[in-house]
C-alpha positions as MATLAB code, in Angstrom:
seq = 'MRNLLKATARIPVPLEEPYVPEEEEEEVVLITEEEEEEEDSETEEISEEFLELTTEQDQMVSRALVPNPPDQVLVDDFRLQLTRRDFATLSGLNWLNDEIINFYFNLIQRRSENEGYPKSYVFSTFFYPKVQKEGHKAVRRWTKAVDLFTFNYILIPVHLGNHWCLAVIDFRRQELRYYDSMGMPNKDCLQIIRNYLSEEHKIRKNSDFDWSGWQLFSAKDIPQQMNGSDCGMFACKFAEYVSRDAPITFDQRHMPYFRRRMVFEILTKKLM';
ca = [
     -50.481   42.481   16.714;
     -51.448   42.034   13.046;
     -49.890   45.395   12.147;
     -46.734   44.538   14.048;
     -46.321   41.297   12.155;
     -46.805   43.088    8.862;
     -44.232   45.668    9.776;
     -41.774   42.994   10.771;
     -42.256   41.145    7.513;
     -41.352   44.243    5.584;
     -37.882   44.500    7.145;
     -35.392   43.506    4.427;
     -33.051   40.551    5.216;
     -29.418   41.590    4.916;
     -27.570   39.549    2.255;
     -24.101   38.221    2.942;
     -21.481   39.320    0.516;
     -19.970   36.342   -1.357;
     -16.618   35.234   -0.018;
     -13.794   35.923   -2.409;
     -10.495   34.343   -1.318;
      -7.486   36.554   -1.443;
      -5.190   35.647   -4.270;
      -1.888   34.359   -3.010;
       1.131   35.795   -4.623;
       3.028   33.194   -6.603;
       6.464   32.545   -5.205;
       9.043   33.385   -7.785;
      12.067   31.111   -7.602;
      15.111   32.619   -9.132;
      17.511   30.139  -10.699;
      21.065   31.203  -11.177;
      22.941   30.434  -14.365;
      25.107   27.947  -12.467;
      22.031   26.047  -11.188;
      20.514   26.031  -14.678;
      23.730   24.651  -16.145;
      23.808   22.002  -13.396;
      20.222   20.923  -14.198;
      21.055   20.717  -17.892;
      24.122   18.634  -17.050;
      22.073   16.210  -14.918;
      19.495   15.837  -17.687;
      22.273   15.129  -20.181;
      23.797   12.505  -17.876;
      20.438   10.745  -17.474;
      19.856   10.708  -21.229;
      23.326    9.253  -21.760;
      22.504    6.464  -19.291;
      19.470    5.453  -21.330;
      20.576    6.014  -24.890;
      17.812    5.352  -27.392;
      18.447    2.704  -29.983;
      18.450    4.067  -33.502;
      15.861    2.772  -35.962;
      18.497    0.565  -37.564;
      19.654   -0.790  -34.202;
      16.095   -1.467  -33.113;
      15.398   -3.365  -36.320;
      18.513   -5.464  -35.697;
      17.150   -6.338  -32.253;
      13.742   -7.267  -33.660;
      15.312   -9.567  -36.245;
      17.341  -11.331  -33.544;
      14.187  -11.940  -31.501;
      12.472  -13.784  -34.336;
      12.223  -17.263  -32.744;
      12.875  -19.429  -35.791;
      14.982  -21.301  -36.504;
      15.575  -21.667  -32.725;
      18.985  -23.357  -33.014;
      20.491  -20.810  -35.391;
      23.689  -19.368  -33.876;
      23.687  -15.572  -33.954;
      26.788  -14.843  -31.857;
      29.961  -16.789  -31.151;
      32.493  -15.505  -28.600;
      33.928  -16.263  -25.137;
      33.591  -19.969  -26.049;
      29.838  -19.396  -26.065;
      27.460  -19.761  -28.971;
      24.166  -17.937  -28.563;
      21.187  -19.113  -30.566;
      17.796  -17.572  -31.256;
      16.491  -19.726  -28.420;
      18.934  -17.988  -26.051;
      18.019  -14.524  -27.303;
      14.333  -15.351  -26.785;
      14.980  -15.273  -23.017;
      15.517  -11.512  -23.387;
      12.061  -11.098  -24.898;
       9.004  -10.011  -22.926;
       9.051  -11.299  -19.360;
      11.098  -14.436  -19.951;
      13.727  -15.528  -17.469;
      17.305  -14.974  -18.643;
      19.274  -18.188  -19.093;
      22.884  -18.956  -18.135;
      24.231  -18.384  -21.639;
      22.893  -14.832  -21.889;
      24.078  -13.891  -18.403;
      27.532  -15.411  -18.906;
      27.988  -13.664  -22.237;
      26.944  -10.315  -20.764;
      29.259  -10.677  -17.767;
      32.113  -11.448  -20.151;
      31.346   -8.206  -21.992;
      31.688   -6.405  -18.667;
      35.085   -8.004  -18.051;
      36.258   -7.192  -21.577;
      35.279   -3.545  -21.172;
      37.178   -3.348  -17.893;
      40.391   -3.954  -19.803;
      40.016   -0.495  -21.347;
      41.645    2.537  -19.797;
      39.463    4.434  -17.344;
      37.532    1.427  -16.049;
      38.094   -0.470  -12.792;
      39.680   -3.834  -13.444;
      36.991   -6.503  -13.085;
      36.968  -10.273  -13.140;
      33.749  -12.259  -13.561;
      32.833  -15.790  -12.634;
      30.343  -17.832  -14.617;
      26.861  -18.656  -13.380;
      28.073  -22.178  -12.556;
      30.646  -20.977  -10.023;
      28.445  -20.199   -7.034;
      26.336  -23.405   -7.042;
      29.565  -25.379   -7.294;
      31.381  -23.632   -4.461;
      28.206  -23.605   -2.367;
      27.857  -27.385   -2.507;
      31.466  -28.562   -2.650;
      33.651  -25.705   -1.421;
      36.885  -24.274   -2.811;
      38.342  -27.627   -3.861;
      35.609  -28.000   -6.514;
      36.623  -24.789   -8.281;
      40.324  -24.632   -7.444;
      41.399  -25.043  -11.076;
      39.112  -22.261  -12.266;
      41.659  -19.604  -11.307;
      44.826  -21.520  -12.077;
      45.989  -18.833  -14.513;
      44.307  -15.895  -12.743;
      45.377  -13.825   -9.754;
      42.087  -12.605   -8.295;
      43.888  -10.268   -5.917;
      45.090   -8.020   -8.731;
      41.538   -6.925   -9.623;
      39.383   -4.113   -8.279;
      36.140   -6.075   -8.526;
      35.169   -9.734   -8.610;
      31.602  -10.064   -9.929;
      29.727  -13.264   -9.130;
      26.258  -14.073  -10.497;
      24.391  -15.948   -7.781;
      21.688  -18.409   -8.808;
      19.350  -19.507   -6.029;
      17.341  -22.023   -8.011;
      14.610  -19.677   -9.225;
      16.176  -16.306   -8.473;
      19.257  -14.398   -9.691;
      21.319  -12.126   -7.437;
      24.834  -10.667   -7.465;
      27.814  -10.892   -5.126;
      30.638   -8.364   -5.416;
      34.128   -8.550   -3.937;
      35.360   -4.967   -3.805;
      39.072   -4.901   -3.009;
      39.364   -1.118   -3.066;
      36.666   -0.469   -0.474;
      37.313   -3.739    1.360;
      33.699   -4.787    1.019;
      31.886   -7.992    0.175;
      28.410   -6.952   -1.014;
      25.271   -8.830   -1.953;
      22.661   -7.369   -4.316;
      19.147   -8.808   -4.337;
      16.389   -7.145   -6.379;
      13.817   -8.614   -3.999;
      15.494   -7.087   -0.955;
      16.369  -10.337    0.809;
      19.638  -10.476    2.789;
      21.854  -13.536    2.374;
      24.457  -13.978    5.099;
      25.105  -17.549    3.976;
      26.165  -16.414    0.517;
      28.498  -13.779    1.937;
      30.076  -16.340    4.248;
      30.534  -18.843    1.401;
      32.315  -16.209   -0.716;
      34.404  -15.174    2.292;
      35.499  -18.765    2.903;
      36.304  -19.202   -0.777;
      38.476  -16.077   -0.858;
      40.326  -17.138    2.291;
      41.137  -20.533    0.774;
      42.129  -18.959   -2.536;
      44.570  -16.615   -0.799;
      46.044  -19.403    1.293;
      46.695  -21.544   -1.790;
      47.827  -18.834   -4.234;
      49.694  -16.567   -1.787;
      50.700  -19.138    0.850;
      49.325  -16.916    3.624;
      46.097  -16.073    5.423;
      43.918  -13.364    3.957;
      43.735  -10.269    6.142;
      40.035   -9.572    6.772;
      40.642   -6.707    9.193;
      38.768   -3.615    8.000;
      36.491   -5.586    5.683;
      32.699   -5.303    5.739;
      30.233   -7.958    4.597;
      26.670   -6.807    3.950;
      23.600   -6.961    1.750;
      23.155   -3.737   -0.217;
      20.214   -1.592    0.838;
      18.313    1.176   -0.945;
      18.723   -0.486   -4.322;
      15.967   -0.748   -6.957;
      13.561   -3.649   -6.567;
      11.872   -5.741   -9.214;
       8.090   -5.470   -9.439;
       7.488   -8.812  -11.127;
       8.705  -12.390  -10.947;
      10.707  -12.320  -14.168;
      13.357   -9.587  -14.147;
      15.756  -10.810  -11.439;
      18.327  -11.823  -14.062;
      18.103   -8.399  -15.672;
      18.616   -6.671  -12.333;
      21.630   -8.861  -11.515;
      23.207   -8.030  -14.884;
      22.576   -4.304  -14.561;
      23.794   -4.201  -10.950;
      27.053   -5.759  -12.188;
      27.323   -3.405  -15.154;
      26.824   -0.277  -13.037;
      29.144   -1.451  -10.249;
      31.855   -2.315  -12.784;
      32.122    1.328  -13.860;
      31.602    2.914  -10.427;
      28.273    4.367  -11.546;
      25.442    5.294   -9.173;
      22.476    2.991   -9.692;
      19.896    5.183  -11.420;
      17.657    2.594  -13.036;
      14.511    0.890  -11.740;
      11.822   -1.524  -12.878;
      10.533    0.905  -15.530;
      13.781    0.613  -17.488;
      13.802   -3.178  -17.801;
      11.962   -3.415  -21.172;
      14.452   -0.889  -22.564;
      17.432   -2.745  -21.056;
      16.245   -6.054  -22.500;
      16.330   -4.714  -26.058;
      19.556   -2.832  -25.408;
      21.170   -6.013  -24.111;
      20.204   -7.851  -27.289;
      21.968   -5.164  -29.310;
      25.051   -5.167  -27.047;
      25.408   -8.941  -27.275;
      24.919   -8.919  -31.047;
      27.652   -6.303  -31.439;
      29.797   -7.768  -28.625;
      30.180   -4.341  -27.055;
      28.487   -2.490  -24.207;
      26.957    0.875  -25.068;
];
């Protein structure tokens, strides 16, 4: 038995060969010249959407955001005077005030007067709270010299106490849309705007507004804010993109850039 054990111990143990995985062939994706040109075009379009401020422009923005003296008027237009205190609301994560939003919406309306842009009319931030509480009669004189039904878009900033949204009357698509950067629907707002438009048509056109074919809805699949401060920025940018029939390509990441860009646009009284 001892010899058998010795003999057995001398039998060499076979070693396993190390496993070497087979190399997968890399898939080669061939891109045609047309596809390459299309990619380049898309990249160019994106860069045009988010144009960088030049050094000089950026310095102009920084000077405007110096807080003192707070009551110094930096811009005067649209019967609005914007002070350093107003511009400070565009700094950091501050909430935008009525003056900044109203001035920016007026820039949108002014641009729409140029060839190639849909014709847009904007209401001030004080319109919706007024019509919400008191109805059409409270704002009847606001459009005494304006025919709303000759425009493509009516853009309405909606202030809900501590949150900014946007309502859009789209006459071309026959849609009444509501944009909320926190994703909340608002049927009440849509109904209030609908009632207002019906009354406006009855008074200005002496007939009932034809709502057949119209859709009222809260916009879905739109970018959402990731903080409690940028709702005013989102409302402004929703309006700006809608006013030029542009697909909404921005999101929360672009808000710091848009804040500084908006300072420059307001200072120069022209949208980039």
